[in-house]
Short mmCIF file of C-alpha atoms in Angstrom, two decimals:
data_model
loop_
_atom_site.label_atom_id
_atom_site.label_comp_id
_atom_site.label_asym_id
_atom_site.label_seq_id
_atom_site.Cartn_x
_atom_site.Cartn_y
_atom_site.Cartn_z
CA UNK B 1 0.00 0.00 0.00
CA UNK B 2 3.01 2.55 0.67
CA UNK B 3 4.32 1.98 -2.80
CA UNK B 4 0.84 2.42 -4.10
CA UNK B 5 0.38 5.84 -1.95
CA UNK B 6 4.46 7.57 -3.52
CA UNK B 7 3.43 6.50 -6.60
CA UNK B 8 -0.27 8.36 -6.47
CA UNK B 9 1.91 11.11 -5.39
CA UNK B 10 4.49 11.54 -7.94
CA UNK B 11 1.71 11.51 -10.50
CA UNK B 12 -0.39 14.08 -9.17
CA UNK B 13 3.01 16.23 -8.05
CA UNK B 14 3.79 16.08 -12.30
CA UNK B 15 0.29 17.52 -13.35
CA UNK B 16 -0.20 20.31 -14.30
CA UNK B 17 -3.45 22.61 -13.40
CA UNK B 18 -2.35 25.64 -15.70
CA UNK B 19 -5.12 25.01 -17.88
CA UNK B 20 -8.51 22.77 -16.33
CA UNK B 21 -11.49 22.37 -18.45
CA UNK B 22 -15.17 23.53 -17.25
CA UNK B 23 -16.23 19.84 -16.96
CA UNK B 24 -14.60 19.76 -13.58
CA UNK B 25 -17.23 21.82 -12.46
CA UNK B 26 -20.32 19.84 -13.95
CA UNK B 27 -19.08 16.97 -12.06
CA UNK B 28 -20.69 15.73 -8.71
CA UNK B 29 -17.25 14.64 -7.24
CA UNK B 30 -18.70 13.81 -3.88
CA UNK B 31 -20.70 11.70 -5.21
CA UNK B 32 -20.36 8.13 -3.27
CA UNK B 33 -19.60 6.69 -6.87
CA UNK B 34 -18.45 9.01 -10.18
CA UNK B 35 -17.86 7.26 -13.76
CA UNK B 36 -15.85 8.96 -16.16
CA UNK B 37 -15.86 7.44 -19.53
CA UNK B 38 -14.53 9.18 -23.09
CA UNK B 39 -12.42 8.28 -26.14
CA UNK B 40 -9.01 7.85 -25.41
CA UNK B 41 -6.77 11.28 -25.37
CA UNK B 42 -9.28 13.70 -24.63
CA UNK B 43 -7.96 14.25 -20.94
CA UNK B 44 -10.28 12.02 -18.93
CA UNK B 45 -6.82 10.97 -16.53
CA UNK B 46 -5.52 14.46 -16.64
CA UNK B 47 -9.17 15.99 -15.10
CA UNK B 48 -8.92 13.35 -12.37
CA UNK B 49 -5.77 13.95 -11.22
CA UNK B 50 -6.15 17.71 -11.79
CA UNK B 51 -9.48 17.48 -9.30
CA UNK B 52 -7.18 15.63 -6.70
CA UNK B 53 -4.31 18.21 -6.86
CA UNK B 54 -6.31 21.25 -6.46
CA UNK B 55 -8.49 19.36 -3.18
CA UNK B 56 -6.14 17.49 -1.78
CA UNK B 57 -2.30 18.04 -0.44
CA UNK B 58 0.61 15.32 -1.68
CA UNK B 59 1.16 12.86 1.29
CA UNK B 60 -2.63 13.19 2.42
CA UNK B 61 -3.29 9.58 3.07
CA UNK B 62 -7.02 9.76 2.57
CA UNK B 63 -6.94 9.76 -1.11
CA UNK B 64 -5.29 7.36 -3.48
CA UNK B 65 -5.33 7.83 -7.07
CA UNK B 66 -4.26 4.38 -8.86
CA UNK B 67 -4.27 2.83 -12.72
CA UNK B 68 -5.98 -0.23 -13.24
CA UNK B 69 -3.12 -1.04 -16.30
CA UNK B 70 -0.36 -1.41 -13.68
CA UNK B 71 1.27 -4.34 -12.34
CA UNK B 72 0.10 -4.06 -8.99
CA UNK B 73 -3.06 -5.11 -10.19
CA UNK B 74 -1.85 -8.28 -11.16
CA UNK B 75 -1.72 -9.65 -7.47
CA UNK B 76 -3.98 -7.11 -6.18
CA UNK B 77 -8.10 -7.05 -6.22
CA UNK B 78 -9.99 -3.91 -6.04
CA UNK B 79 -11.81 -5.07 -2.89
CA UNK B 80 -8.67 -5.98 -1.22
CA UNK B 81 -7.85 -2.60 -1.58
CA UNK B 82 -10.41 -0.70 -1.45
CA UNK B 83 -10.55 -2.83 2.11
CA UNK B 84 -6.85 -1.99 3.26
CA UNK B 85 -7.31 1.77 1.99
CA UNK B 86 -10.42 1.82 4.49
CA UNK B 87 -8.83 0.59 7.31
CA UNK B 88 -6.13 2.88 7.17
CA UNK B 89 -8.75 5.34 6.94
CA UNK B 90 -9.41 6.33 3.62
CA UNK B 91 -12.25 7.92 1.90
CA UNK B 92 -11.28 8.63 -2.12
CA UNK B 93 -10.31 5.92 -4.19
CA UNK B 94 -9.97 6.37 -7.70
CA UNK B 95 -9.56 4.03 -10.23
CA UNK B 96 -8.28 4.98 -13.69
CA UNK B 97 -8.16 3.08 -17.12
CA UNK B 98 -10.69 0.44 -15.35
CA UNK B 99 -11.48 -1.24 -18.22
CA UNK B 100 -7.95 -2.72 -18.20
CA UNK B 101 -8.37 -4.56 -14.73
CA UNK B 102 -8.56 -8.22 -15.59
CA UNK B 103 -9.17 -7.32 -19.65
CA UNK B 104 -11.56 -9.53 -21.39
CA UNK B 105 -14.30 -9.62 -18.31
CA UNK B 106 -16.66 -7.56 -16.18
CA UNK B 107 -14.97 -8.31 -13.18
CA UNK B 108 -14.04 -4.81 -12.14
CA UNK B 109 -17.56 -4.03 -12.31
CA UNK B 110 -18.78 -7.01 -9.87
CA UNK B 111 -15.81 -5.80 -7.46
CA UNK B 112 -16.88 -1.83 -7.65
CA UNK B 113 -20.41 -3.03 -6.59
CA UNK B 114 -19.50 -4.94 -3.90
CA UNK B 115 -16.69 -2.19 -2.57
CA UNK B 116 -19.75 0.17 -3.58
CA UNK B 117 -21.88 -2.16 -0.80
CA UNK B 118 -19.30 -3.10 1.75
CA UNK B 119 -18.30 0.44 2.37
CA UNK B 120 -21.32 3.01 1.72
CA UNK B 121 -18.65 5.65 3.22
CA UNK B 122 -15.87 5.26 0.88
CA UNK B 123 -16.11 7.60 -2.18
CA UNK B 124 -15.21 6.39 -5.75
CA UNK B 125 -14.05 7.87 -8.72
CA UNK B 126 -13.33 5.33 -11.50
CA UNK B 127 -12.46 6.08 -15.33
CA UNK B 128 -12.55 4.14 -18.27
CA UNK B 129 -13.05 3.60 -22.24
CA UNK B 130 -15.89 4.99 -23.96
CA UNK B 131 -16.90 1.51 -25.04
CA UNK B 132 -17.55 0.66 -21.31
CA UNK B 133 -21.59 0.26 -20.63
CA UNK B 134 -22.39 0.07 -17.29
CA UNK B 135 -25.79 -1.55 -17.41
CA UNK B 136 -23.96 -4.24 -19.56
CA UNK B 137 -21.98 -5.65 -16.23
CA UNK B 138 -22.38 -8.73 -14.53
CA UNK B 139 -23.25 -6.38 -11.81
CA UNK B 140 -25.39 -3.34 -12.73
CA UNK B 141 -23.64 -0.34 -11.54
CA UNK B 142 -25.99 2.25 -13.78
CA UNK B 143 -28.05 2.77 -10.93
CA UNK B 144 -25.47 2.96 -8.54
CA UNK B 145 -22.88 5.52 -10.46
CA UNK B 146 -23.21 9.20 -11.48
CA UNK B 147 -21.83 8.25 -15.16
CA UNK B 148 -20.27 11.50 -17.50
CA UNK B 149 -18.64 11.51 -20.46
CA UNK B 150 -16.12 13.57 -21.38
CA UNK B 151 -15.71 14.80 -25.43
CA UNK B 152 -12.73 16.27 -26.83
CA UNK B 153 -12.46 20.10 -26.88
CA UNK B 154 -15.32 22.23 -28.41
CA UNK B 155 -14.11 25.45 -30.31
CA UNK B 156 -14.78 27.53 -27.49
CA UNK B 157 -12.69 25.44 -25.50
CA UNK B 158 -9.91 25.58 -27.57
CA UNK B 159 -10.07 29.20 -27.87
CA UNK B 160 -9.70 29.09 -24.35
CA UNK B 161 -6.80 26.29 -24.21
CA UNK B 162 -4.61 27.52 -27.45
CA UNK B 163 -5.56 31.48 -27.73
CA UNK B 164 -6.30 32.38 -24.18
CA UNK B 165 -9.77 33.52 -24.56
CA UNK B 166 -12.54 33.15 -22.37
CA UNK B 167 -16.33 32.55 -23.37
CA UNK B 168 -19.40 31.32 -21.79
CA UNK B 169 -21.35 28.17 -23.00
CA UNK B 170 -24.22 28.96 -25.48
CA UNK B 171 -26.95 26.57 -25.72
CA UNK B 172 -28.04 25.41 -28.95
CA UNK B 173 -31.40 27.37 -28.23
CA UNK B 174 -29.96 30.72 -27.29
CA UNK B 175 -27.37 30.54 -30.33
CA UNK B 176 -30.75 30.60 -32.81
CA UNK B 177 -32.36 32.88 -30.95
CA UNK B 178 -29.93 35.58 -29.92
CA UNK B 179 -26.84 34.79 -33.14
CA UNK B 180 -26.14 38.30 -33.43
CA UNK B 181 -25.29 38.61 -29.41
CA UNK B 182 -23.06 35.63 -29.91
CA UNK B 183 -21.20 37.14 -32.62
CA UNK B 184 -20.74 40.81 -30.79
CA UNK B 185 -18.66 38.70 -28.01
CA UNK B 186 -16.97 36.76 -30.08
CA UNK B 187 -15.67 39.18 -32.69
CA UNK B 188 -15.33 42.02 -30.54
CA UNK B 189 -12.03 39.47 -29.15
CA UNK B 190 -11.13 37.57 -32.53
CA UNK B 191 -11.63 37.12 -36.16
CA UNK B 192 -13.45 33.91 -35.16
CA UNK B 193 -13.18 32.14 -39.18
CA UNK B 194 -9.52 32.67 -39.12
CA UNK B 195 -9.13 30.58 -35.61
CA UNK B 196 -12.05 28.17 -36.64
CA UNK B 197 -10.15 26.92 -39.65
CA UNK B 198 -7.09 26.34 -37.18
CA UNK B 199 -9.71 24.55 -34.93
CA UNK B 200 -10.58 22.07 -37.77
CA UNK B 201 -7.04 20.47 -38.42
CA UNK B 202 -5.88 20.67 -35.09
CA UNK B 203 -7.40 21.28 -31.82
CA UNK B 204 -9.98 18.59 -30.49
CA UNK B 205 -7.64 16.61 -28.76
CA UNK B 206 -5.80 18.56 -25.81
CA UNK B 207 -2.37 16.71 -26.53
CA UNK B 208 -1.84 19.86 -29.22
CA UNK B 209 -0.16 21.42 -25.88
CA UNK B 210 2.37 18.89 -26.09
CA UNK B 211 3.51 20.25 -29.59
CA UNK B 212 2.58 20.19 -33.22
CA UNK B 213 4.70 17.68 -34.39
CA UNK B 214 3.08 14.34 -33.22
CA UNK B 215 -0.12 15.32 -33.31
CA UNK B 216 -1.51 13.50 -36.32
CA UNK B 217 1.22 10.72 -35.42
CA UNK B 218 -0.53 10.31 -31.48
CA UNK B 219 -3.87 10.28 -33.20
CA UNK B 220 -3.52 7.13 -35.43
CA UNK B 221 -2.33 5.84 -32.26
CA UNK B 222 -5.04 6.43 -30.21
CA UNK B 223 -7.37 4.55 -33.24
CA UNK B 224 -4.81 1.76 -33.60
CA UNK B 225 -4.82 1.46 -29.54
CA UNK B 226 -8.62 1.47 -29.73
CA UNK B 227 -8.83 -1.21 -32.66
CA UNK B 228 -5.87 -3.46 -31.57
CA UNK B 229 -6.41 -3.68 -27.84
CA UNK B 230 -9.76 -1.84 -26.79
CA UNK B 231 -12.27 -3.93 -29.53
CA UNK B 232 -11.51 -7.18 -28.68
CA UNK B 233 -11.02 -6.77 -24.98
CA UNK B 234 -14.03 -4.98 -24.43
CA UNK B 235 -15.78 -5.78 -27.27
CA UNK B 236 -14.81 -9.51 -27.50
CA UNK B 237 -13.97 -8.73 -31.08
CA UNK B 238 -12.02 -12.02 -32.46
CA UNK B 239 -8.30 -10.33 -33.40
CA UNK B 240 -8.18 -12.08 -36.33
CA UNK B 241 -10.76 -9.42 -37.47
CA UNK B 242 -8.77 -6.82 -36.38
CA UNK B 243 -7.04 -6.36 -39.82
CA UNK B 244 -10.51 -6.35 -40.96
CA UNK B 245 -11.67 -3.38 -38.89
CA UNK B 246 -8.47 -1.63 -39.66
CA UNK B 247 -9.51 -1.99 -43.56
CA UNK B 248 -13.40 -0.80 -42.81
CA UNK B 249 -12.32 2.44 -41.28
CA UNK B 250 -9.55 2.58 -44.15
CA UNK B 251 -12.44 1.80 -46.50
CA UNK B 252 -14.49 4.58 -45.00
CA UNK B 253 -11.65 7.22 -44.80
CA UNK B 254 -11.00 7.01 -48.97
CA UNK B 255 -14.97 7.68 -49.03
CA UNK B 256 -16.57 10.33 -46.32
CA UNK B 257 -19.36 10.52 -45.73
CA UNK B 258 -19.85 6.97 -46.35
CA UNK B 259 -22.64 5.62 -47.51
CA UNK B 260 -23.18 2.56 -46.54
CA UNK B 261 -23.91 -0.51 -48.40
CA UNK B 262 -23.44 -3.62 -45.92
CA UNK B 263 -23.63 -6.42 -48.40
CA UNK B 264 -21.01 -5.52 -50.59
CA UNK B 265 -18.58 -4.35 -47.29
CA UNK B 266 -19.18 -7.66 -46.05
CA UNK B 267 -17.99 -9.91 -49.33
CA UNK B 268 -15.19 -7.57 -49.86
CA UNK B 269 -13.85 -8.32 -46.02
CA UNK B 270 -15.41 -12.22 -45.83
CA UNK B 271 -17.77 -11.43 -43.39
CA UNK B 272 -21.39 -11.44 -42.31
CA UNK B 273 -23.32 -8.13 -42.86
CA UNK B 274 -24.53 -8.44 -39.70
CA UNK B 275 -20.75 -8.34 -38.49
CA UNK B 276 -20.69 -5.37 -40.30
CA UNK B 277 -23.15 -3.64 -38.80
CA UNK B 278 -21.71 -4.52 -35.04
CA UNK B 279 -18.42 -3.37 -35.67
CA UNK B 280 -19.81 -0.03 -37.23
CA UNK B 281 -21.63 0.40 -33.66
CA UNK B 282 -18.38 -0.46 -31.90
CA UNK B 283 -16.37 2.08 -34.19
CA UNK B 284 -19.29 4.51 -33.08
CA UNK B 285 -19.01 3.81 -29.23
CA UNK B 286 -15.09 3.97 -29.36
CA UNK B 287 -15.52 7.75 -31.12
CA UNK B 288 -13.66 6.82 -34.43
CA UNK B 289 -17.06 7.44 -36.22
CA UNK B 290 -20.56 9.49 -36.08
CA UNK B 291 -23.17 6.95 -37.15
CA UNK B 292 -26.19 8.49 -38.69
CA UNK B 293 -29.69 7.60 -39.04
CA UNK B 294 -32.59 8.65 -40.32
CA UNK B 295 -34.82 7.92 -37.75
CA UNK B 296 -32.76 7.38 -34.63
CA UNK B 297 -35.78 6.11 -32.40
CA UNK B 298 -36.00 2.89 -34.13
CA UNK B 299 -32.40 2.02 -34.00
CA UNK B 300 -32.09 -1.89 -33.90
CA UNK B 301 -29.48 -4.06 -33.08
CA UNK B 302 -29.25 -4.90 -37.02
CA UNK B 303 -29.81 -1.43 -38.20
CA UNK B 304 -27.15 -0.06 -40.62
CA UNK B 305 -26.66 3.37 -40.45
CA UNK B 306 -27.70 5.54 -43.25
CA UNK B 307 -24.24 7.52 -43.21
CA UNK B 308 -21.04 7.29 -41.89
CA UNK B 309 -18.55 10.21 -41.09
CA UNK B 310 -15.43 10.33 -38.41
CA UNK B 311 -15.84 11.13 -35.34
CA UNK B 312 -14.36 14.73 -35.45
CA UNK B 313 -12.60 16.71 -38.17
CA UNK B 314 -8.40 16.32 -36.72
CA UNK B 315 -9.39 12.61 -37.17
CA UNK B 316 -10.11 13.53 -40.76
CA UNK B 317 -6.91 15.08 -41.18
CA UNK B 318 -5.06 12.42 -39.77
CA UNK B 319 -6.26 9.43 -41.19
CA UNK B 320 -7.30 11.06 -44.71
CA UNK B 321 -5.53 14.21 -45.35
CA UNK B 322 -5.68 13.70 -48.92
CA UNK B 323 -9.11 13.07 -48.93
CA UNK B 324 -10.46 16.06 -47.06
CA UNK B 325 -13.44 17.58 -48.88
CA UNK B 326 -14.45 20.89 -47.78
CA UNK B 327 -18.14 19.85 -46.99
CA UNK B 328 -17.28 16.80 -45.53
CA UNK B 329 -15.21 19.01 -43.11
CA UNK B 330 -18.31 21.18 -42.62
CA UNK B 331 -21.03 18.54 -41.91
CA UNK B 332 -17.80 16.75 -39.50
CA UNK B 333 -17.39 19.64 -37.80
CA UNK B 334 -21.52 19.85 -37.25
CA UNK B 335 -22.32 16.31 -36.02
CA UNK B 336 -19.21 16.51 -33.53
CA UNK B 337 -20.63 19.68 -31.97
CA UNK B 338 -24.33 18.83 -31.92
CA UNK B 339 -23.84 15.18 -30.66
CA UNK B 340 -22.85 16.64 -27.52
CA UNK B 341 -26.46 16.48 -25.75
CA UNK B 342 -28.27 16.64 -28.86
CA UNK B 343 -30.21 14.25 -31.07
CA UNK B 344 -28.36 14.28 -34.60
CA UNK B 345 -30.67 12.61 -37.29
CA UNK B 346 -29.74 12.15 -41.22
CA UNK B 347 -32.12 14.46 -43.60
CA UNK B 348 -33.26 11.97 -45.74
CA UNK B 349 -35.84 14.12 -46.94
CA UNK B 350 -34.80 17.89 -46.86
CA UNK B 351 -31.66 19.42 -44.94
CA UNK B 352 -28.66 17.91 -43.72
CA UNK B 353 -29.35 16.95 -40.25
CA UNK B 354 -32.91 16.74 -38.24
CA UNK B 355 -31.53 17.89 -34.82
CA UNK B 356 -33.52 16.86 -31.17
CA UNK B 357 -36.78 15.67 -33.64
CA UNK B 358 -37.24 19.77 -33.92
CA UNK B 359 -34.71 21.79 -36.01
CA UNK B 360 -33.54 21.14 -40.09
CA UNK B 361 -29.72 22.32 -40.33
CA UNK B 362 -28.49 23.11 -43.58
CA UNK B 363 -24.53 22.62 -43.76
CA UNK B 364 -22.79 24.76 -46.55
CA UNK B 365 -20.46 27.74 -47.50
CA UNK B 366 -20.84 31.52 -48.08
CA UNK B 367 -23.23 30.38 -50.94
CA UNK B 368 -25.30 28.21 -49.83
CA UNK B 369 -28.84 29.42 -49.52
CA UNK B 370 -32.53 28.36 -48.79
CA UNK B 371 -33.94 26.65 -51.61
CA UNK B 372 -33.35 23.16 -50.02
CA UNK B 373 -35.00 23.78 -46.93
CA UNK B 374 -37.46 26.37 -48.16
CA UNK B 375 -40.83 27.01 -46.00
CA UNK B 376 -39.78 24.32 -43.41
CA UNK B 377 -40.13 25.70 -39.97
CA UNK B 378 -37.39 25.84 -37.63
CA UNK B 379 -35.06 25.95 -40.50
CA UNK B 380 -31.41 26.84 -40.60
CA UNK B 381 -28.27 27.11 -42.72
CA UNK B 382 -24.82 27.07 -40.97
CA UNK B 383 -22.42 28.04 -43.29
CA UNK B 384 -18.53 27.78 -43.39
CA UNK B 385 -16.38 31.35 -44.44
CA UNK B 386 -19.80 33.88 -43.17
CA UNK B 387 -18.77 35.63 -40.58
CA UNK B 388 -21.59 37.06 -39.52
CA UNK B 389 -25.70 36.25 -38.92
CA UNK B 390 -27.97 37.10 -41.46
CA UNK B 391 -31.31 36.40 -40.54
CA UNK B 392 -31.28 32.43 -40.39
CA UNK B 393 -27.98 31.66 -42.14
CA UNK B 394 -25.40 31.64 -39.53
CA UNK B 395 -21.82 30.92 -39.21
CA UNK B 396 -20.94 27.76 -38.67
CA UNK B 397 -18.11 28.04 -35.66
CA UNK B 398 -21.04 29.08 -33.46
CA UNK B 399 -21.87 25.72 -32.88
CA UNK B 400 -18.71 25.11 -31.17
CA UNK B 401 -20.02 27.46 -28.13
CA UNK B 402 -22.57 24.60 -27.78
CA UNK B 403 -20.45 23.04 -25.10
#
């Protein structure tokens, strides 16, 4: 337990808390149990341990911050220390990169019930893979934990991260209603399309503060991590397939958006469709792609979606730079921000997107006007390169204020 207790204090001595993102303040921390799940890179660890160092001092014995992916997990259980770290009197435990205790099984989520049971005063903060489902446990834990999860930076964050500017959140409905407002702040401190077009090739994932160089080099890492090792231990995704999945996102990336057509996908790899389908819905979960459908309430197990795009647009640019078509980017860039507590729905009909069953968005440039969504209420364009409102077209960065 003393080698467990220096080592949770040489990693919280290293972080820094410089720069901590507004999520640490939507979180319930105390909280008897807290679930933190997102897409590896976008800073899930780094929040934890930034929480810890700002509300606790080094050497305080009553926290311990630990990873599940070390080797003192190999002859360790979670109850068994969750037990010792009780006696000894503490009262935070957290558990990072959970999903890689005992790989390949739910037992970490049997344990954190039962350390969730056995000691009703011991608070809990565990972390883990955005392919982790609670409710799909041996034990279920979704009524139990407080479960967030954490995106990679929005615009406005980034502005905040990279430029050192400071804006509120705008919610989707204040942004129609009151676009002109939003613009006043925004320009009246930027040229906001200059800064958005940085946004677009680089600026989701937080690792940009570690340098430009490796940036498009750690993001095919973080997909190959998630493909190679997080699919079939979480997933139970045969490795022999993972070449396969490797080729479907390659397949996808030499066509966004991708439309899909299952049957021929699943000849050209030798397998079933209904394979297909499953590991599209993995690919989805692990946020290397933004499945769309055109009616998202009757979503079944064997639904394929009706398009296909990455999950955000520095993914684009790293797995497809010669590939990157300017609306692509746009409608990338749209589904990104607006999955974020939104419904996002394909526009089979009219529009791009359907958004929460209510709004039509229109994705486009400086041109792009009305005559596809014409006389449909609650109709909007977004448009890439228009800097400011006019009327219902707006510019299309303001939906990174969204969150």
């Amino acid at each position: 337990m003393d080698t467990l207790f220096r080592k949770s204090d040489r990693l919280l001595a290293n972080i820094s808390t410089d720069i901590i993102r507004e999520k640490m303040n939507e979180i319930h921390w105390n909280t008897q149990l807290v679930s933190i799940m997102g897409a590896k890179g976008v800073g899930k660890s780094t929040l934890i341990k930034q929480y810890l160092k700002q509300n606790f001092q080094l050497g305080d014995r009553r926290v311990l911050y630990c990873s599940a992916d070390t080797v003192d997990f190999s002859v360790r259980t979670l109850v068994g220390l969750a037990e010792e770290f009780v006696v000894r009197g503490g009262e935070l435990l957290v558990i990072d990169e959970i999903h890689k205790y005992h790989p390949g099984t739910t037992e970490w989520s049997r344990e954190i019930k039962e350390i969730y049971e056995l000691f009703p005063k011991l608070k809990m903060i565990v972390s883990g893979s955005s392919l982790l489902r609670l409710k799909e446990g041996d034990a279920d834990l979704s009524r139990r934990a407080v479960k967030y999860t954490m995106p990679g930076l929005s615009f406005r964050e980034a502005l905040r991260f990279y430029h050192g500017l400071e804006f509120p959140v705008w919610s989707l409905e204040d942004i129609l209603a009151h676009p002109y407002d939003l613009w006043q702040m925004v320009s009246s401190k930027c040229k906001p399309v200059v800064l958005f077009k940085e946004y677009l090739e680089k600026g989701y994932y937080p690792f940009l503060l570690e340098g430009e160089g490796e940036y498009y080099t750690k993001i095919e890492q973080v997909v190959n991590y998630i493909i190679e090792t997080e699919l079939p231990q979480i997933c139970k995704v045969d490795v022999a397939n993972v070449r396969k999945i490797q080729a479907l996102v390659a397949l996808i990336c030499s066509e966004v958006p991708f439309e899909l057509n299952a049957n021929r996908i699943a000849a050209a790899l030798e397998i079933g469709r209904g394979t297909v389908v499953e590991y599209l819905k993995y690919l989805g979960d692990a946020k290397v792609l933004n499945l769309l459908y055109s009616d998202k309430k009757k979503i079944g197990k064997l639904t394929k979606p009706d398009k296909i795009y990455l999950e955000n647009t520095n993914l684009l640019y790293a797995l497809a730079p010669t590939k990157v078509e300017i609306g692509t980017l746009r409608e990338t860039f749209a589904i990104n921000s607006l999955s974020v507590g939104h419904d996002v729905e394909y526009g089979k009909v009219q529009g791009d997107f359907k958004v929460d069953y209510k709004y039509t968005f229109e994705i486009g440039g400086r041109s792009k006007d009305f005559s596809q969504i014409a006389g449909i209420e609650n109709s909007y364009i977004f448009a890439d390169d228009w800097d400011m409102p006019d009327g219902a077209k707006l510019p299309l960065w303001m939906l990174g204020f969204i969150y």
